[in-house]
Amino acid sequence: MAAISRDEVANLARLARISMSDAELDHLAGEMDVILGAVARVQEVASADVAPTSHPLAVNNVTREDVVTTSLTPAQALSGAPASAEQRFKVPQILGEE
Amino acid sequence: MSIRDNAWQMSEALHNKEISAVELANDHFDQISKVDKDVHAFLYLDKEGALAQAKEVDKKRAAGEKLSPLAGVPLALKDVMTQRDIPTTCGSKILENWRPPYDSTVVTKLKDAGVVILGKTNMDEFAMGSSTENSAFGPTHNPWDLSRIPGGSGGGSAASLAAFEAPLAIGTDTGGSIRQPAAVTGTVGVKPTYGGVSRYGLVAFSSSLDQAGPCARTVLDTALLHQVIAGYDPKDSTSINQAVPDVVAAAKKLDVKGMKIGIVKQLSGDGYQKGVSNKFNDAIAELVKLGAEIVEVSCPNFEYALAAYYLIAPSECSSNLARFDSIRFGLRVGDDGIKSAEEVMNLTRQAGFGREVKRRIILGTYALSSGYYDAYYGSAQKVRTLIKQDFDNAFTKCDVLVSPTAPTTAFKIGEKSEDPLAMYLNDIATIPVNMAGIGGMSLPCGLAEEDNLPVGFQIMAPAMKDDRMYLVGGALEAALLSKWGKPILDFAPILAGSK
Amino acid sequence: MSLDFDQAIAKYEPTLGLEVHVELNTKSKMFCGCATEFGAEPNTQTCPVCLGLPGSLPVVNKRAIESTILIGLALNCSIAPFSRFARKNYFYPDMPKNFQTSQYDEPICVNGYLDVDVETDSGNQTFRVEIERVHMEEDTGKSLHVGGSTGRIHGAEYSLLDYNRAGIPLVEIVTKIVPNTGKYAPEVARAYVASLRDILRGLKVSDVKMEQGSLRCDVNLSLSPTGSGKLGTRSETKNVNSLRSVERAVTGEIIRQSNRLETGERIVQETRHFLEESGQTRPGRSKEKAEDYRYFPEPDLVPVVPDAKWIEELRKQLPEKPADRRKRLQLAWSVPDKEMAAMVNAELLDTVEATVLLGSDPTKARSWWLGEVSRIANDRAVSPTELISVKDVAQIIELISSGELTDKLARQVVEGVIAGEGSPSEVITKRGLKVVSDDSQLMSAIESAIAAAPETAERVRGGNIPAAGALIGAVMKSTGGQADAAKVRELLLKHLGQ
């Protein structure tokens, strides 16, 4: 049985905000199945008594003082924007929450 | 003075005013114009900026100002590092034509040291790959054999060194992207301890693994560059606030007598090309002759490193690459005045990201999703703990660990591009270092007898003991040089049009 | 036939939960040095970090951590010995990185409480609202919807984004479920947010201006049939931006949910939006599938591990708790409960205290601020302290005490100061508002009053003291109110042999 279905891959693509054609989904579902089969090996040694390491550094409490530094100019901030208007980033209509 | 000289020789020539920085930069641009059509190491050349910087250095030198050792020496910058107003693409369509409004800390340090940045080098898209074939702008070719890959992701940086287009380069290494290209191009590359070099301005692939480092043709050259780019940066919360080890002194010491060098049992044998194993063993024999003590150590959990890496790196990348959404910078596709922001975002990411990047984003999205987190991402983090423990145990028995850098020499372009798992195996020996956040170096140890292609020798040192890699690397390099009678790159074919 | 609030409460038991987001008033943002001024020109307070440009990295603002710990301590929380940031992954155009740097399973403060007082049928009752967690995160940018009708998102042609607000430090304060409030659920919710606001103001960690969005409240509410002991499905109402709205939102949801349950409909677990005009809620855009935020530890930041010394230093900075302070002042000033409540509701406690600290009598200070000054302020829809300074009011009260002003004259002085005629003494000079204290001048006025009402004067001579009132009134009238009534009374009675 496949570790991951085509529908699951489609849902992941939706979560990751990537449009995918049917052909892409088919191809990727197959690849994902193979890759997941290989990486699932980590479960063999990941027993409950092993603490997770999310970061190689053992450093804590790195902070900066609450001091204002120079911002970009609006022109610099907007320099890479695909579209802008009224000193703001312009985007197509948003279909989200209000 | 020749472009085939080492960076430290160029530094001396500049210091002695045998050549100007402007002349040196022009010599390199000249070489680039002749060979880069075949090698394709560069994505962008900043001739104007480079010559302006060179001119400035020459002026300061003429005025008798005290300059950094690398002032006026040219460098190739991996296109994953932001440089103000200079295109930074990360080898991706999604960032084509993006000019960042700020310098990465590495670039700031290079500029402050008077290093002349020639341009930006090619790479696998967002540093995901081991062959530079995943660049959206076409592959880079290995100067040893143009039909072969130069390694990846930093194939452009490594190839530029091997093709004498630059004496110094910056790479970044998440799972081997500095060391594996160095190995397959006969150059030297160092991944410093995690936190040793600031990540500010390094476009993130996997934040807990990424590390920038120096690339060059000799150990001493990498040490000189290491000294310039390393050090604490308050803009990077994960930067180490400690003095940088004296890597230059270590590279010059050439003395490994009494050092304990551990061979990692798990990083040899099956899966390693015969010529690679032979050259590795020859290098070990040299170290023995130099008075080092060789021990064998076992790191049983390294077996799981590759699997854990291909969960952690994709997980972090799925989040790091979310910001490429067509709003504040980069590509926008499908904005026809009718489609919604969400649709435009989806279409942009479909068109802007290449296959490998999408594969990893989807894999990472899966590994982090509720219901799968513990089994995948969570388990991978535990493996990370076990790998660290393996290193800790090993370093109680020896000063450094060694292995071949990559299991094979450079393979043919296209040979593995349809088989992701086969491609991932290239990183099998380099990944444990990233997982533990320690330092790793690759230097050439000979040509494999089967194909006459360079083999890389990896040296791994405990965190913040980067000087040990330079100590062992410098000594081994000197021994091999006297054995071979000339630098390894002198065995490479001369590229058409080259000086 | 639909249920009203009382009918709903008779059949169903509400369970509350409140999530409050507070924008901290740090000078710079959570993870970068950009300024945090409210109302700045668009995109003038942005940098590679808060724009989420490739390659940028966050560094935590120390003051933001300290403010959060202070909030936790003030809410009786435990401060976690180990706390981490996590990435909350979801896409939205106002969020530069398409993940919010927040905290997930390792928040900085946990398990606190806040006691709030609510007036019930059986007198004042204290409800304990338990705090589940207090954690740090960052705010999003702001979108402006262009085209369509009213600047709303639906029907807009495009949107414009300003990232000045992106990355401003936010603290989220989440309560545990608040059971057993019965019909007082709306009042408890309001009292909780009001107390929380007072505490935050006292800590000086936030502007706590609900109207500017620096304090935002989400109300979670579920109903269960009374006595069933089962928790119902909850709704989450967002956009509740005043204390009154908090109360109305709870009432509105109790009525809405009870009526659904009455007709056999299910309550959907959903996000709803509070409508200021009607006091009702409407559903948010329903998502096809539940979001999966894919939280994981933020690899660009290191853990926050506050040691005991740091926490104790912060604990020393804690101001007196608002409730304790109120009790102390009420006792010191001998203020009845009702008046104390009025002062607190009018948000004039600080002002009255400041006036008292300048030497004014507490009762006078209270009556001037809550009386005359508040009356004028209400007429003009401004706050009393915007009209006149504490110093001026204290000076006027002092002039009354020393007999240089009568209450009536003092009202004119207040009016003059508010009109911008200068300081109290300048107004007195300009308007000629001196109390007539010259005895001979007063005596002639008294004699005239007696001459005009000889019968009244006779009654006073005969021992009918209260009758003197009419004569005093006449004197006050003839002196244009500038006489001191007590003085007039004294002279008059003496003159009439009393």
GROMACS .gro file of N, CA and C in nm, chain B residues 43 79 109 146 184-185 197 210 282 287 339 350 374 446 481:
model
   45
  141LEU      N    1   2.638   3.353  -1.251
  141LEU     CA    2   2.506   3.396  -1.293
  141LEU      C    3   2.504   3.546  -1.320
  177ASP      N    4   2.527   3.273  -0.508
  177ASP     CA    5   2.411   3.360  -0.530
  177ASP      C    6   2.300   3.344  -0.426
  207LYS      N    7   3.139   4.211   0.570
  207LYS     CA    8   3.275   4.181   0.617
  207LYS      C    9   3.373   4.175   0.500
  244LEU      N   10   3.385   1.874  -1.877
  244LEU     CA   11   3.267   1.960  -1.891
  244LEU      C   12   3.137   1.881  -1.902
  282VAL      N   13   3.464   1.718  -0.564
  282VAL     CA   14   3.459   1.674  -0.704
  282VAL      C   15   3.526   1.771  -0.801
  283THR      N   16   3.573   1.887  -0.750
  283THR     CA   17   3.644   1.981  -0.838
  283THR      C   18   3.790   1.995  -0.801
  295VAL      N   19   2.990   3.160   1.142
  295VAL     CA   20   2.978   3.265   1.042
  295VAL      C   21   2.831   3.308   1.040
  308ASP      N   22   2.204   2.536   0.788
  308ASP     CA   23   2.279   2.623   0.696
  308ASP      C   24   2.402   2.684   0.761
  380ASP      N   25   4.531   0.620   0.094
  380ASP     CA   26   4.664   0.675   0.068
  380ASP      C   27   4.689   0.797   0.156
  385LEU      N   28   4.924   1.063   0.661
  385LEU     CA   29   4.908   1.116   0.797
  385LEU      C   30   4.986   1.032   0.897
  437LYS      N   31  -0.803   3.723  -1.110
  437LYS     CA   32  -0.765   3.620  -1.013
  437LYS      C   33  -0.738   3.681  -0.875
  448GLN      N   34   0.392   2.778  -0.843
  448GLN     CA   35   0.398   2.667  -0.939
  448GLN      C   36   0.503   2.696  -1.046
  472ASP      N   37   0.507   1.375   1.489
  472ASP     CA   38   0.586   1.291   1.579
  472ASP      C   39   0.661   1.181   1.505
  544GLY      N   40   4.376   1.333  -0.414
  544GLY     CA   41   4.426   1.256  -0.528
  544GLY      C   42   4.321   1.237  -0.634
  579LEU      N   43   5.126   1.755  -0.170
  579LEU     CA   44   5.186   1.842  -0.272
  579LEU      C   45   5.328   1.796  -0.302
   0.00000   0.00000   0.00000
